Amino acid sequence: MSLGGITVREELAPGEEAAIARRLLHTVDCGVLSTMSVEMEGFPFGSITPFVMTHDGHVVVLVSDIAQHTKNMQADEKVCFTVMDQAGGNKQEQGRATVVGRARSVPQKEVAEARQRYFAFFPEARHYSQAHDFTFFRIEAERIRYIGGFGKIFWIEKEDWGLGTPSWVEDEEKSILHMNEDHRDALNEIARVFANMQDGEAKLVAVDGEGCHLKTSMGIHYVPFAAPAMEENSLREAFVALAKRARTK
């Protein structure tokens, strides 16, 4: 918004701010993990790290036990994780977000879910994760800093960050299989319009309460829903709405 030639921040509700930042993290698949160095005490240490987002808003990474950043996290759990929109254009106007929090190993009872989600995005990780000891860590946010260009800068508090776990989460794999087997035409239409798919077939990789990830020959693309879909019926309605919008384009 411009006021007397000065760009000022557009006021958004905390929930809207969090939704904007979450969408960015769903859109990219790699970020900079900054840890406190054990090797060089008192200095931060940054490393490029693939990641996925859990339904409750945690950043999950898969790290080798022999890696520097893993040793750093084991010694000091305070970290930050920074992502940036990699689209072209003026980098100062591109969205970026930093999740400041505590890195902890994923609880054993949640490892299977973390594995399923991570390997859906990075199937090649199944192979190299067997070569050495690898561990899933998650970053539990304390605060999130979002910058979307001049005048679009805000902090998000941890109580406003997570959308919550959808009621259908235990049936996610079943829902994905159903869409891929019975609604390929709809997925292809959605991918054509919202993921710029030129040819080939689209495959549903993952779903969350605010959108879905489709894999095409051009990579994995995030397609947001028009509204949050936290209940089973609303998830179905969200896909129906996406398909209808795609067919009118």
XYZ file of C-alpha atoms in Angstrom:
249
model
C 0.000 0.000 0.000
C 1.287 3.509 -0.840
C 0.630 6.473 1.430
C 2.030 9.838 0.350
C 4.685 8.128 -1.726
C 5.797 5.940 1.186
C 5.187 2.202 1.080
C 3.657 0.960 4.310
C 2.788 -2.467 5.530
C -0.642 -3.825 4.668
C -2.282 -4.989 7.876
C -3.075 -8.689 7.943
C -4.557 -10.876 10.637
C -2.046 -13.264 12.321
C -3.716 -16.225 10.605
C -3.331 -14.605 7.191
C 0.326 -13.808 7.830
C 1.029 -17.400 8.830
C -0.801 -18.730 5.754
C 1.376 -16.609 3.445
C 4.589 -17.867 5.057
C 3.429 -21.503 5.138
C 2.595 -21.344 1.446
C 6.155 -20.251 0.712
C 7.586 -23.169 2.679
C 5.273 -25.566 0.856
C 6.392 -24.118 -2.489
C 10.147 -24.657 -2.105
C 11.960 -27.861 -1.166
C 15.348 -26.675 0.074
C 16.632 -24.098 2.530
C 19.618 -22.955 4.577
C 19.909 -24.681 7.943
C 21.893 -22.467 10.326
C 23.319 -24.114 13.432
C 25.808 -23.071 16.112
C 29.180 -24.519 15.191
C 30.941 -26.989 17.464
C 34.088 -26.825 15.324
C 34.235 -23.008 15.465
C 32.700 -22.095 18.795
C 30.523 -18.996 18.767
C 30.092 -18.917 14.985
C 26.984 -19.907 13.014
C 27.244 -22.649 10.399
C 24.964 -22.736 7.339
C 24.223 -25.719 5.133
C 21.871 -26.280 2.199
C 19.278 -28.837 3.294
C 16.230 -30.401 1.600
C 13.123 -30.445 3.790
C 9.415 -31.144 4.020
C 6.679 -29.568 6.109
C 4.546 -31.659 8.455
C 0.829 -31.102 8.879
C 1.400 -29.316 12.171
C 3.974 -26.888 10.755
C 7.308 -28.493 11.651
C 10.214 -28.356 9.213
C 11.599 -31.899 8.861
C 15.104 -32.666 7.589
C 16.986 -35.931 7.146
C 20.585 -35.620 8.301
C 23.604 -37.889 8.545
C 24.961 -38.541 12.011
C 28.443 -37.659 10.754
C 27.446 -34.285 9.260
C 28.631 -31.037 10.838
C 25.122 -29.641 11.191
C 23.953 -32.794 12.980
C 26.750 -32.554 15.542
C 25.923 -28.885 15.961
C 22.223 -29.584 16.591
C 23.068 -32.309 19.080
C 25.180 -29.816 21.017
C 22.812 -26.840 20.732
C 19.218 -27.272 19.574
C 18.741 -23.574 18.749
C 18.699 -23.158 14.947
C 17.104 -21.193 12.176
C 15.972 -22.362 8.746
C 15.709 -19.907 5.852
C 13.909 -20.393 2.535
C 13.479 -18.103 -0.456
C 11.211 -18.027 -3.478
C 13.482 -19.050 -6.352
C 11.339 -17.551 -9.124
C 12.942 -14.976 -11.402
C 12.801 -11.222 -11.013
C 14.058 -8.802 -8.393
C 15.371 -10.881 -5.484
C 14.566 -8.074 -3.047
C 10.899 -8.468 -3.960
C 10.865 -12.268 -3.670
C 9.338 -13.886 -0.603
C 11.626 -15.334 2.059
C 11.018 -16.751 5.485
C 13.179 -17.763 8.429
C 11.925 -20.285 10.950
C 13.671 -19.725 14.281
C 13.298 -22.638 16.646
C 14.658 -25.753 18.254
C 15.879 -28.783 16.312
C 15.003 -32.095 17.912
C 15.020 -35.643 16.619
C 11.577 -36.746 15.477
C 9.913 -38.838 18.230
C 10.070 -42.551 17.463
C 6.282 -42.871 17.241
C 6.270 -40.231 14.461
C 9.257 -41.471 12.442
C 7.147 -43.640 10.108
C 5.011 -40.627 9.178
C 8.124 -38.493 8.646
C 9.682 -41.182 6.433
C 6.539 -41.531 4.326
C 6.260 -37.798 3.724
C 9.973 -37.157 3.164
C 10.497 -40.041 0.737
C 7.402 -39.018 -1.239
C 9.310 -35.844 -2.160
C 12.832 -37.272 -2.175
C 12.587 -40.957 -3.203
C 16.332 -41.090 -3.902
C 16.926 -40.520 -0.184
C 15.757 -44.073 0.521
C 19.012 -45.361 -0.967
C 21.648 -43.096 0.495
C 19.964 -43.056 3.906
C 20.967 -46.717 4.202
C 24.656 -46.009 3.558
C 25.227 -44.254 6.891
C 23.227 -43.616 10.016
C 20.628 -40.972 9.179
C 18.181 -39.316 11.550
C 15.049 -37.234 11.037
C 15.133 -33.920 12.863
C 12.299 -31.448 13.069
C 12.476 -27.738 13.774
C 9.850 -26.699 16.291
C 9.215 -23.034 15.583
C 9.567 -20.366 18.245
C 9.071 -17.483 15.836
C 8.952 -16.967 12.073
C 10.181 -13.931 10.154
C 8.601 -13.316 6.746
C 9.686 -10.778 4.127
C 7.705 -10.422 0.920
C 9.292 -7.217 -0.361
C 9.336 -3.649 0.945
C 6.381 -3.028 3.263
C 5.552 -6.740 3.563
C 7.562 -7.705 6.612
C 6.280 -9.320 9.788
C 6.972 -11.716 12.642
C 4.698 -14.712 13.237
C 4.414 -16.051 16.770
C 4.498 -19.801 17.342
C 0.904 -19.923 18.587
C -0.214 -18.533 15.218
C 2.055 -20.697 13.066
C 0.478 -24.145 12.813
C -2.833 -24.701 11.064
C -3.432 -27.874 13.058
C -3.625 -31.520 12.038
C -6.420 -32.369 9.557
C -8.988 -34.934 10.654
C -8.184 -37.043 7.573
C -4.429 -37.315 8.210
C -4.481 -41.061 8.942
C -6.143 -41.658 5.563
C -3.822 -39.407 3.566
C -2.110 -42.254 1.696
C -5.481 -43.795 0.888
C -6.780 -40.457 -0.422
C -3.665 -39.971 -2.561
C -3.994 -43.461 -4.018
C -7.687 -42.865 -4.751
C -6.967 -39.610 -6.591
C -4.108 -41.122 -8.604
C -6.074 -44.213 -9.611
C -9.609 -42.870 -10.076
C -9.238 -39.182 -10.896
C -6.241 -38.922 -13.212
C -8.069 -36.718 -15.694
C -8.916 -34.206 -12.972
C -5.315 -34.171 -11.686
C -4.031 -33.636 -15.222
C -6.379 -30.692 -15.723
C -5.348 -29.178 -12.391
C -1.660 -29.632 -13.257
C -2.139 -28.162 -16.732
C -3.679 -24.972 -15.382
C -2.063 -24.476 -11.979
C 1.327 -26.190 -12.462
C 1.897 -25.258 -16.117
C 2.131 -28.898 -17.192
C 2.647 -29.099 -20.955
C 2.429 -32.847 -21.487
C 2.551 -36.197 -19.694
C 0.711 -37.255 -16.570
C 0.405 -35.630 -13.164
C 0.720 -37.594 -9.948
C -0.497 -36.513 -6.534
C 2.431 -36.724 -4.094
C 1.148 -35.167 -0.868
C -1.786 -33.267 0.592
C -2.048 -30.813 3.469
C -4.827 -28.683 4.870
C -4.098 -25.809 2.490
C -3.128 -27.451 -0.775
C -1.527 -30.357 -2.603
C 1.738 -31.268 -4.302
C 1.589 -32.586 -7.872
C 4.506 -34.237 -9.618
C 4.890 -33.649 -13.358
C 7.729 -34.012 -15.859
C 8.773 -30.494 -14.783
C 9.094 -31.349 -11.094
C 6.898 -31.099 -8.010
C 4.502 -28.160 -7.810
C 2.390 -26.876 -4.949
C -1.234 -26.015 -5.750
C -3.104 -24.143 -2.983
C -6.759 -24.795 -2.223
C -9.226 -21.918 -2.326
C -9.940 -22.483 1.389
C -8.488 -24.703 4.151
C -9.615 -28.330 3.971
C -9.256 -29.733 7.459
C -12.177 -32.180 7.381
C -12.566 -35.233 5.134
C -15.574 -33.816 3.307
C -13.860 -30.474 2.784
C -10.809 -32.233 1.288
C -12.996 -33.829 -1.365
C -14.702 -30.481 -1.979
C -11.316 -28.785 -2.349
C -10.274 -31.131 -5.162
C -13.662 -30.798 -6.853
C -13.337 -27.017 -6.719
C -9.796 -27.127 -8.158
C -10.950 -29.367 -11.007
C -13.918 -27.089 -11.802
C -11.693 -24.002 -11.813
C -9.201 -25.762 -14.083
C -11.884 -26.755 -16.593
C -13.048 -23.165 -16.959
C -9.575 -21.914 -17.865
